[in-house]
Short mmCIF file of C-alpha atoms and ligand atoms in Angstrom, two decimals:
data_model
loop_
_atom_site.label_atom_id
_atom_site.label_comp_id
_atom_site.label_asym_id
_atom_site.label_seq_id
_atom_site.Cartn_x
_atom_site.Cartn_y
_atom_site.Cartn_z
CA MET M 26 89.51 129.08 96.35
CA SER M 27 91.40 125.87 96.54
CA ARG M 28 88.31 124.40 98.11
CA GLU M 29 86.29 125.30 95.04
CA GLU M 30 88.86 123.83 92.80
CA GLU M 31 88.98 120.67 94.83
CA GLN M 32 85.25 120.34 94.71
CA ARG M 33 85.13 120.82 91.00
CA VAL M 34 87.60 118.03 90.49
CA ASP M 35 85.80 115.93 93.02
CA THR M 36 82.46 116.30 91.33
CA GLN M 37 83.84 115.05 88.09
CA ARG M 38 85.45 112.15 89.77
CA ARG M 39 82.21 111.27 91.44
CA ARG M 40 80.29 111.52 88.23
CA PHE M 41 82.78 109.21 86.64
CA LEU M 42 82.49 106.77 89.49
CA GLY M 43 78.74 107.05 89.33
CA VAL M 44 78.83 105.81 85.78
CA ALA M 45 81.49 103.25 86.40
CA THR M 46 80.24 101.63 89.56
CA ALA M 47 77.25 102.65 91.55
CA GLY M 48 75.05 105.46 92.73
CA THR M 49 77.12 108.14 94.31
CA VAL M 50 76.13 109.78 97.47
CA ALA M 51 77.58 113.06 98.48
CA GLY M 52 76.30 113.16 102.01
CA THR M 53 72.64 113.97 101.99
CA ALA M 54 72.27 114.16 98.26
CA VAL M 55 69.54 111.72 97.42
CA GLY M 56 71.29 109.05 95.42
CA SER M 57 71.48 109.81 91.75
CA GLY M 58 72.18 106.21 90.99
CA ALA M 59 68.73 104.70 90.72
CA LEU M 60 70.02 102.87 87.70
CA THR M 61 72.66 101.01 89.66
CA LEU M 62 70.71 100.75 92.85
CA GLY M 63 70.31 97.01 92.54
CA GLY M 64 74.03 96.48 92.14
CA LEU M 65 74.81 98.55 95.18
CA ALA M 66 72.23 96.80 97.30
CA ALA M 67 73.67 93.44 96.30
CA ALA M 68 77.15 94.54 97.20
CA VAL M 69 75.88 95.75 100.54
CA ALA M 70 74.09 92.51 101.19
CA THR M 71 77.20 90.38 100.77
CA ASP M 72 79.37 92.82 102.60
CA ALA M 73 77.12 93.21 105.57
CA ALA M 74 77.20 89.54 106.44
CA SER M 75 78.02 89.56 110.10
CA ALA M 76 81.59 88.33 110.12
CA PRO M 77 84.95 89.94 110.78
CA ARG M 78 86.17 91.56 107.62
CA THR M 79 88.86 89.91 105.57
CA GLU M 80 88.98 92.48 102.77
CA PRO M 81 90.19 96.05 103.31
CA VAL M 82 87.51 98.68 103.78
CA SER M 83 86.38 100.21 100.53
CA LYS M 84 84.42 103.18 99.32
CA ILE M 85 81.37 101.07 98.62
CA HIS M 86 80.22 102.44 101.96
CA ARG M 87 80.36 105.78 103.58
CA TRP M 88 79.42 105.53 107.21
CA GLY M 89 77.55 108.36 108.81
CA MET M 90 74.84 109.37 111.21
CA PHE M 91 71.61 111.23 111.27
CA VAL M 92 70.75 113.05 114.46
CA ASP M 93 67.29 114.35 115.15
CA ALA M 94 67.90 117.06 117.71
CA SER M 95 64.20 117.40 118.42
CA LYS M 96 64.29 113.87 119.88
CA CYS M 97 67.42 114.45 121.93
CA ALA M 98 66.28 114.72 125.52
CA ASP M 99 67.38 117.41 127.93
CA GLY M 100 69.55 115.95 130.67
CA CYS M 101 70.02 112.59 128.98
CA THR M 102 73.63 111.46 128.56
CA ALA M 103 73.01 107.89 127.41
CA CYS M 104 75.06 108.26 124.23
CA VAL M 105 77.97 109.89 126.00
CA ASP M 106 78.01 107.23 128.71
CA ALA M 107 77.77 104.41 126.20
CA CYS M 108 80.63 105.88 124.21
CA ASP M 109 82.71 106.16 127.37
CA GLN M 110 82.11 102.49 128.11
CA GLU M 111 82.63 101.30 124.58
CA ASN M 112 85.85 103.14 123.99
CA GLY M 113 87.36 102.94 127.45
CA LEU M 114 87.06 106.67 128.07
CA ASN M 115 85.68 105.93 131.52
CA LEU M 116 88.99 104.30 132.39
CA GLN M 117 90.87 107.59 132.30
CA SER M 118 91.94 108.77 135.69
CA GLU M 119 92.58 112.26 136.90
CA PRO M 120 96.30 112.94 137.14
CA HIS M 121 97.58 113.40 140.65
CA GLY M 122 97.50 117.03 141.73
CA SER M 123 95.37 118.27 138.86
CA ASN M 124 92.33 120.32 139.73
CA GLU M 125 88.91 118.97 138.90
CA ALA M 126 87.82 121.77 136.57
CA LYS M 127 90.99 121.51 134.54
CA TRP M 128 90.66 117.76 134.32
CA GLN M 129 87.09 117.91 133.12
CA ASN M 130 88.27 120.25 130.44
CA GLN M 131 91.19 118.07 129.44
CA ARG M 132 89.97 114.52 129.63
CA SER M 133 89.30 112.85 126.35
CA VAL M 134 85.69 113.12 125.20
CA TRP M 135 84.33 111.77 121.95
CA ILE M 136 80.75 112.99 122.21
CA ARG M 137 79.70 116.22 123.83
CA LYS M 138 76.15 117.09 124.71
CA VAL M 139 75.52 120.58 123.42
CA LYS M 140 72.62 122.72 124.53
CA LEU M 141 71.47 125.64 122.44
CA GLN M 142 69.02 128.27 123.51
CA ASP M 143 67.34 130.70 121.20
CA ARG M 144 67.72 134.05 122.92
CA ALA M 145 64.58 135.49 121.43
CA SER M 146 62.18 132.60 122.03
CA GLY M 147 63.94 130.74 124.79
CA HIS M 148 63.57 127.49 122.86
CA VAL M 149 66.14 124.91 123.92
CA THR M 150 67.74 122.41 121.57
CA ASN M 151 69.92 119.52 122.73
CA LEU M 152 72.26 117.64 120.50
CA PRO M 153 75.17 115.24 120.67
CA LEU M 154 78.24 116.58 118.87
CA MET M 155 81.03 114.29 117.83
CA CYS M 156 83.50 114.06 114.98
CA GLN M 157 81.47 114.84 111.89
CA HIS M 158 83.54 112.58 109.65
CA CYS M 159 84.00 115.29 107.07
CA GLU M 160 84.51 114.31 103.48
CA HIS M 161 87.09 117.09 103.28
CA PRO M 162 88.50 116.91 106.79
CA PRO M 163 90.59 119.92 107.83
CA CYS M 164 92.21 117.73 110.48
CA VAL M 165 93.67 115.57 107.72
CA ASP M 166 94.77 118.58 105.69
CA VAL M 167 96.88 119.99 108.48
CA CYS M 168 98.42 116.83 109.87
CA PRO M 169 102.17 116.96 109.24
CA THR M 170 102.71 113.22 109.55
CA GLY M 171 99.70 111.75 107.81
CA ALA M 172 98.52 110.26 111.09
CA SER M 173 95.14 111.93 110.79
CA PHE M 174 93.53 110.15 107.88
CA LYS M 175 90.27 109.22 106.29
CA ARG M 176 89.57 105.55 105.85
CA ALA M 177 88.21 104.44 102.50
CA ASP M 178 84.78 104.04 104.06
CA GLY M 179 84.71 107.65 105.19
CA ILE M 180 85.70 107.22 108.83
CA VAL M 181 88.19 109.85 109.90
CA MET M 182 90.63 108.69 112.52
CA VAL M 183 94.12 108.97 113.93
CA ASP M 184 96.84 106.42 113.40
CA ARG M 185 98.42 106.69 116.81
CA HIS M 186 101.51 104.91 115.59
CA THR M 187 102.44 107.97 113.56
CA CYS M 188 100.78 110.76 115.54
CA ILE M 189 103.39 113.04 117.09
CA GLY M 190 100.95 114.92 119.28
CA CYS M 191 101.40 118.31 117.65
CA ARG M 192 97.66 118.96 118.02
CA TYR M 193 97.37 120.88 114.75
CA CYS M 194 94.30 118.81 114.00
CA MET M 195 92.64 119.90 117.23
CA MET M 196 93.07 123.50 116.18
CA ALA M 197 91.85 122.82 112.66
CA CYS M 198 88.69 120.95 113.59
CA PRO M 199 85.71 123.32 113.54
CA TYR M 200 83.71 121.03 115.82
CA LYS M 201 86.09 120.68 118.75
CA ALA M 202 85.84 116.97 118.15
CA ARG M 203 89.35 115.93 119.10
CA SER M 204 91.01 115.27 122.42
CA PHE M 205 94.60 114.94 123.45
CA ILE M 206 95.84 112.32 125.88
CA HIS M 207 98.08 114.15 128.31
CA GLU M 208 99.14 111.38 130.61
CA GLN M 209 100.01 107.73 130.49
CA VAL M 210 96.80 105.73 130.77
CA ASP M 211 96.92 102.71 133.07
CA GLN M 212 93.74 101.02 132.02
CA LYS M 213 92.85 100.43 128.44
CA LEU M 214 90.61 98.11 126.52
CA THR M 215 91.95 95.75 123.92
CA ARG M 216 89.68 97.32 121.33
CA ALA M 217 90.60 100.89 122.28
CA PRO M 218 94.34 101.48 122.66
CA ARG M 219 95.23 104.80 124.20
CA GLY M 220 98.50 106.39 125.21
CA LYS M 221 100.17 109.60 126.21
CA GLY M 222 100.92 112.09 123.49
CA CYS M 223 98.32 111.20 120.87
CA VAL M 224 95.16 112.81 119.66
CA GLU M 225 91.94 110.87 119.27
CA SER M 226 88.32 111.34 118.34
CA CYS M 227 85.16 109.43 117.52
CA ASN M 228 85.83 106.63 115.03
CA LEU M 229 82.20 105.59 114.57
CA CYS M 230 82.94 102.42 116.56
CA ALA M 231 85.16 101.16 113.74
CA HIS M 232 85.92 98.02 115.73
CA ARG M 233 82.25 97.08 115.60
CA LEU M 234 82.03 97.68 111.88
CA ASP M 235 85.15 95.66 111.24
CA GLU M 236 83.56 92.83 113.08
CA GLY M 237 80.51 93.00 110.86
CA ASP M 238 78.33 94.66 113.46
CA ILE M 239 76.74 97.67 111.81
CA SER M 240 76.02 99.81 114.84
CA THR M 241 77.52 102.34 117.15
CA ALA M 242 77.35 102.38 120.92
CA CYS M 243 75.76 105.84 120.99
CA ALA M 244 72.97 105.09 118.52
CA GLN M 245 72.20 101.86 120.30
CA ALA M 246 72.11 103.52 123.72
CA CYS M 247 69.86 106.28 122.45
CA ALA M 248 67.45 103.74 121.00
CA ASP M 249 67.56 101.74 124.23
CA GLU M 250 66.45 104.87 126.06
CA ASN M 251 63.61 105.08 123.56
CA HIS M 252 64.74 108.43 122.21
CA HIS M 253 65.89 107.26 118.77
CA ALA M 254 67.63 110.56 118.15
CA ILE M 255 70.70 108.97 116.53
CA VAL M 256 70.55 106.75 113.47
CA PHE M 257 73.70 105.14 112.15
CA GLY M 258 74.26 103.61 108.75
CA ASP M 259 75.67 103.69 105.28
CA LEU M 260 75.15 107.00 103.51
CA LYS M 261 75.72 105.37 100.16
CA ASP M 262 73.04 102.74 100.58
CA PRO M 263 69.56 104.15 99.89
CA THR M 264 68.02 101.30 101.86
CA SER M 265 70.06 101.91 105.02
CA PRO M 266 68.29 103.25 108.11
CA VAL M 267 70.25 106.45 107.99
CA ARG M 268 69.25 107.17 104.40
CA GLN M 269 65.66 106.22 105.12
CA ALA M 270 65.59 108.69 107.99
CA MET M 271 67.18 111.37 105.86
CA ALA M 272 64.69 110.81 103.08
CA LYS M 273 61.82 111.51 105.43
CA GLN M 274 63.16 114.60 107.08
CA ALA M 275 65.18 117.64 106.12
CA SER M 276 68.64 117.62 107.60
CA ARG M 277 71.61 119.92 107.55
CA GLN M 278 75.27 120.06 108.32
CA ILE M 279 76.57 122.06 111.20
CA ARG M 280 78.69 124.83 109.73
CA GLU M 281 77.64 123.90 106.23
CA ASP M 282 79.27 127.14 105.11
CA LEU M 283 82.61 125.37 105.46
CA GLN M 284 81.60 122.89 102.76
CA LEU M 285 83.19 119.94 104.48
CA ASN M 286 80.37 117.60 103.47
CA THR M 287 80.05 116.08 106.90
CA GLY M 288 79.01 112.48 107.44
CA VAL M 289 76.91 113.42 110.45
CA ARG M 290 73.73 115.33 109.65
CA TYR M 291 71.27 117.04 111.95
CA ALA M 292 67.55 117.61 111.84
CA GLY M 293 65.54 119.82 114.15
CA LEU M 294 68.13 122.57 114.30
CA MET U 1 122.54 79.42 112.97
CA ARG U 2 124.56 80.96 115.74
CA ASP U 3 127.11 78.15 115.66
CA TYR U 4 128.15 78.33 112.07
CA ARG U 5 130.94 80.83 112.59
CA PHE U 6 132.77 78.31 114.65
CA THR U 7 132.02 75.13 112.85
CA THR U 8 133.13 76.40 109.47
CA VAL U 9 136.68 77.33 110.45
CA PRO U 10 138.46 74.03 110.05
CA GLY U 11 142.01 75.42 109.68
CA ALA U 12 142.11 77.31 112.97
CA SER U 13 144.92 76.92 115.50
CA ALA U 14 144.45 74.80 118.59
CA ALA U 15 144.09 77.88 120.78
CA VAL U 16 141.38 79.33 118.63
CA ALA U 17 139.66 76.00 118.45
CA LEU U 18 139.76 75.79 122.23
CA THR U 19 138.31 79.26 122.60
CA ALA U 20 135.71 78.38 120.07
CA LEU U 21 134.84 75.27 121.99
CA LEU U 22 134.61 77.23 125.20
CA TRP U 23 132.36 79.72 123.50
CA LEU U 24 130.24 77.00 122.09
CA GLY U 25 129.81 75.55 125.52
CA LEU U 26 128.92 78.93 126.94
CA ALA U 27 126.51 79.65 124.17
CA GLY U 28 124.91 76.31 124.88
CA THR U 29 124.42 77.17 128.52
CA VAL U 30 123.05 80.60 127.81
CA GLN U 31 120.72 79.12 125.31
CA ALA U 32 119.40 76.60 127.78
CA THR U 33 118.80 79.00 130.64
CA GLY U 34 118.42 82.26 128.78
CA ILE U 35 116.60 81.81 125.54
CA GLY U 36 115.14 78.45 126.36
CA ASP U 37 111.51 79.05 127.08
CA PHE U 38 109.97 82.36 127.95
CA VAL U 39 106.47 81.07 127.55
CA VAL U 40 104.74 81.59 130.87
CA GLY U 41 103.48 78.32 132.31
CA SER U 42 100.03 79.61 133.15
CA SER U 43 99.42 81.10 129.71
CA LYS U 44 97.30 79.57 127.01
CA ALA U 45 100.38 79.38 124.82
CA ALA U 46 101.98 76.88 127.19
CA GLY U 47 99.44 74.28 126.17
CA LEU U 48 99.85 74.80 122.45
CA GLU U 49 102.18 73.03 120.09
CA ASN U 50 103.20 76.10 118.17
CA CYS U 51 102.78 79.84 117.88
CA VAL U 52 100.78 81.20 114.91
CA GLU U 53 103.89 80.56 112.85
CA PRO U 54 106.78 78.22 113.62
CA THR U 55 108.70 79.31 116.68
CA GLU U 56 111.97 79.91 114.83
CA TYR U 57 110.20 82.24 112.47
CA MET U 58 108.36 84.11 115.21
CA ARG U 59 111.49 84.68 117.26
CA ARG U 60 113.16 86.54 114.48
CA ASN U 61 110.20 88.11 112.73
CA HIS U 62 107.39 88.74 115.19
CA MET U 63 107.92 92.49 115.00
CA GLU U 64 107.58 92.52 111.23
CA VAL U 65 104.48 90.40 111.41
CA ILE U 66 102.89 92.61 114.04
CA ARG U 67 103.77 95.79 112.22
CA HIS U 68 102.33 94.51 108.99
CA GLN U 69 99.10 93.60 110.71
CA ARG U 70 99.07 96.98 112.42
CA ASP U 71 98.79 98.87 109.15
CA THR U 72 96.34 96.39 107.73
CA THR U 73 94.16 96.91 110.77
CA VAL U 74 94.40 100.68 111.05
CA TYR U 75 93.93 101.45 107.38
CA GLY U 76 92.11 98.41 106.10
CA GLY U 77 90.00 97.59 109.12
CA ILE U 78 91.07 93.94 109.00
CA ARG U 79 91.36 92.68 112.55
CA SER U 80 90.55 89.03 112.26
CA THR U 81 93.88 87.68 111.13
CA LYS U 82 96.23 85.67 113.23
CA HIS U 83 99.02 88.24 113.49
CA SER U 84 97.31 90.73 115.74
CA LEU U 85 98.89 92.05 118.88
CA SER U 86 95.73 91.36 120.82
CA GLY U 87 96.12 87.74 119.75
CA CYS U 88 99.67 87.72 121.19
CA VAL U 89 98.41 89.13 124.46
CA GLU U 90 95.44 86.79 124.68
CA CYS U 91 97.57 83.72 124.20
CA HIS U 92 100.74 84.66 126.05
CA VAL U 93 99.39 86.46 129.07
CA GLY U 94 100.12 84.66 132.34
CA TYR U 95 97.74 84.17 135.24
CA ASP U 96 98.39 84.49 138.97
CA ASP U 97 97.17 82.19 141.76
CA LYS U 98 93.79 83.87 141.73
CA HIS U 99 93.45 83.29 137.99
CA GLN U 100 93.83 86.97 137.32
CA PRO U 101 95.84 87.90 134.22
CA VAL U 102 99.24 89.46 134.82
CA ALA U 103 100.33 92.34 132.57
CA ILE U 104 102.29 90.84 129.73
CA ASP U 105 104.98 93.51 129.97
CA ASP U 106 105.57 92.97 133.69
CA ASP U 107 108.99 91.73 134.73
CA ASP U 108 109.45 88.07 133.87
CA GLN U 109 106.29 87.93 131.83
CA PHE U 110 106.41 86.82 128.22
CA CYS U 111 107.27 90.07 126.44
CA SER U 112 109.53 91.65 129.01
CA ALA U 113 111.49 88.56 129.91
CA CYS U 114 112.87 88.23 126.41
CA HIS U 115 113.05 91.92 125.64
CA ASP U 116 115.00 92.56 128.83
CA TYR U 117 117.33 89.74 127.94
CA ALA U 118 117.85 91.18 124.47
CA ALA U 119 117.97 94.75 125.80
CA VAL U 120 115.35 95.91 123.33
CA THR U 121 112.82 98.45 124.57
CA LEU U 122 109.27 97.79 123.55
CA ASN U 123 106.61 100.44 123.62
CA CYS U 124 103.58 98.61 122.28
CA PHE U 125 102.08 98.71 125.73
CA ASP U 126 102.29 102.44 126.16
CA CYS U 127 98.96 102.33 124.35
CA HIS U 128 97.86 98.73 124.00
CA ALA U 129 96.16 96.71 126.70
CA THR U 130 98.54 94.44 128.60
CA VAL U 131 95.84 91.95 129.55
CA PRO U 132 92.84 90.89 127.48
CA GLN U 133 90.24 93.45 128.40
CA GLY U 134 86.76 93.83 126.97
CA GLU U 135 85.51 91.53 124.23
CA ALA U 136 87.52 91.54 121.10
CA TRP U 137 87.03 89.80 117.83
CA ASN U 138 90.21 87.87 117.36
CA GLN U 139 90.97 86.60 120.78
CA VAL U 140 89.08 83.38 120.77
CA HIS U 141 91.15 81.48 118.25
CA PRO U 142 94.06 83.64 117.23
CA THR U 143 95.71 80.70 115.52
CA MET U 144 92.77 80.17 113.23
CA GLY U 145 92.98 83.47 111.37
CA HIS U 146 94.66 83.65 108.03
CA SER U 147 97.99 85.17 107.22
CA LEU U 148 98.28 88.50 105.47
CA VAL U 149 102.03 88.85 105.25
CA PRO U 150 103.14 87.81 101.79
CA GLY U 151 105.60 84.96 101.82
CA VAL U 152 105.20 84.25 105.49
CA GLU U 153 104.37 80.61 104.93
CA THR U 154 107.37 79.89 102.74
CA GLN U 155 109.72 81.81 105.02
CA ALA U 156 108.32 80.08 108.04
CA ALA U 157 108.68 76.68 106.40
CA ALA U 158 112.29 77.48 105.55
CA ALA U 159 112.94 78.56 109.12
CA THR U 160 111.52 75.33 110.45
CA ALA U 161 113.58 73.30 108.02
CA SER U 162 116.83 75.04 108.92
CA ALA U 163 115.98 74.92 112.61
CA GLY U 164 115.30 71.23 112.31
CA SER U 165 118.71 70.50 110.80
CA ALA U 166 120.87 73.03 112.65
CA ALA U 167 119.40 73.14 116.12
CA ALA U 168 117.94 69.71 116.56
CA PRO U 169 118.71 69.41 120.28
CA GLU U 170 116.81 72.59 120.99
CA SER U 171 113.61 70.65 121.23
CA LYS U 172 111.45 72.59 123.61
CA THR U 173 111.08 75.75 121.64
CA ARG U 174 108.14 77.96 121.66
S1 SF4 H 6 84.81 116.84 112.61
FE1 SF4 H 6 86.89 117.51 113.10
S2 SF4 H 6 88.02 115.65 113.63
FE2 SF4 H 6 86.14 115.00 112.56
S3 SF4 H 6 86.74 114.83 110.37
FE3 SF4 H 6 85.93 116.91 110.65
S4 SF4 H 6 87.74 118.17 111.11
FE4 SF4 H 6 88.36 116.02 111.42
S1 SF4 H 7 98.29 115.65 116.71
FE1 SF4 H 7 98.76 113.75 115.58
S2 SF4 H 7 96.98 113.45 114.21
FE2 SF4 H 7 96.87 115.57 114.96
S3 SF4 H 7 97.92 116.80 113.38
FE3 SF4 H 7 99.49 116.28 114.93
S4 SF4 H 7 100.43 114.35 114.20
FE4 SF4 H 7 98.50 114.63 113.03
#
């Protein structure tokens, strides 16, 4: 009920913004802002200049991904491995005395390879599942400290400085996207701080974006493997690769019944 | 700054003056050996004239500066400024004989040496990398970024001015 109410308000706000600034994109919705398309494209052009950002992120962009599950290869873990490397997840070490199965279940993971099989036909679908960067993120709703937040450009992440490790957000997330760091981590990358007692999840390689590099490790790795199952880009820019891909092919949200308006969309499901 | 309590009590008795003098002397010694120079010889910082802001300013305000940048980075995505923690680490990390970086929070390294002396616990490195690790955007020239903390320049200038007049003998400060 409150969700409906929120959406109603939201729609109006978007319509207002649509008039005031630029074409609005609610996820997949094909931009209604043909009128202001030029303006948006110009803004994107200046903003995308490959340099570290000096202005705070803004809602000119909404970052997201398009995943074509039909291209996602069985047995391939390129995206997961690349993510591990990029975000220092491979530097986690198994705590002394823990058993292997428990550790595999507990270690922080940002992307999971999910395999679905249709019982009737036996058809197998593979897909990478990560934080869906919901427009209405339940993880943010439940966070008691405000640590779980949505950046202006749509990236949902955790401010570890204020996270108290209550793990409410892990329970609230419908996609099992979040991980908890149980132990002190010895090795960490400068770009990916990590410490005991905080929750974390995919941040769409925010450090790359902030540097002016519009890419994610997973999409890049997938393309390098010649699978091209993951496309990353700006959902608000009709000329971006992600929007181009979405324009060509029907896509859907996982658990669209929850009306979270996810930033990651899937085709071939 | 520290000395003013003593120097502005002209009407004190001889005994007090003597104590004050003693204290002054002590403070001087402590300053020379204790606070003198925690910059690790093998670090990049050792070869630089100044920190990202004047030394006097950084000594008293580095935590404010870092915290300000922290929120700017987490919420605003701005990482390229000169007040980032990774910039501190990049510049102040020491190197061993084999040219391998030594964790900046190890005993006697830049952060710990001073924090131990001041008995202030620091927990930045529970999460943050203690040596530069993996490429990062603002590690090449941390001093070249621009400042985001309002008023930092004026405050820093004031700190330098007062340091120049009050603590002139304290020349090797960094
Ligand atoms: S997928 Fe989960 S962690 Fe990501 S924004 Fe949605 S609720 Fe939050
Ligand atoms: S674990 Fe951290 S981010 Fe998650 S709800 Fe609790 S305080 Fe918020």
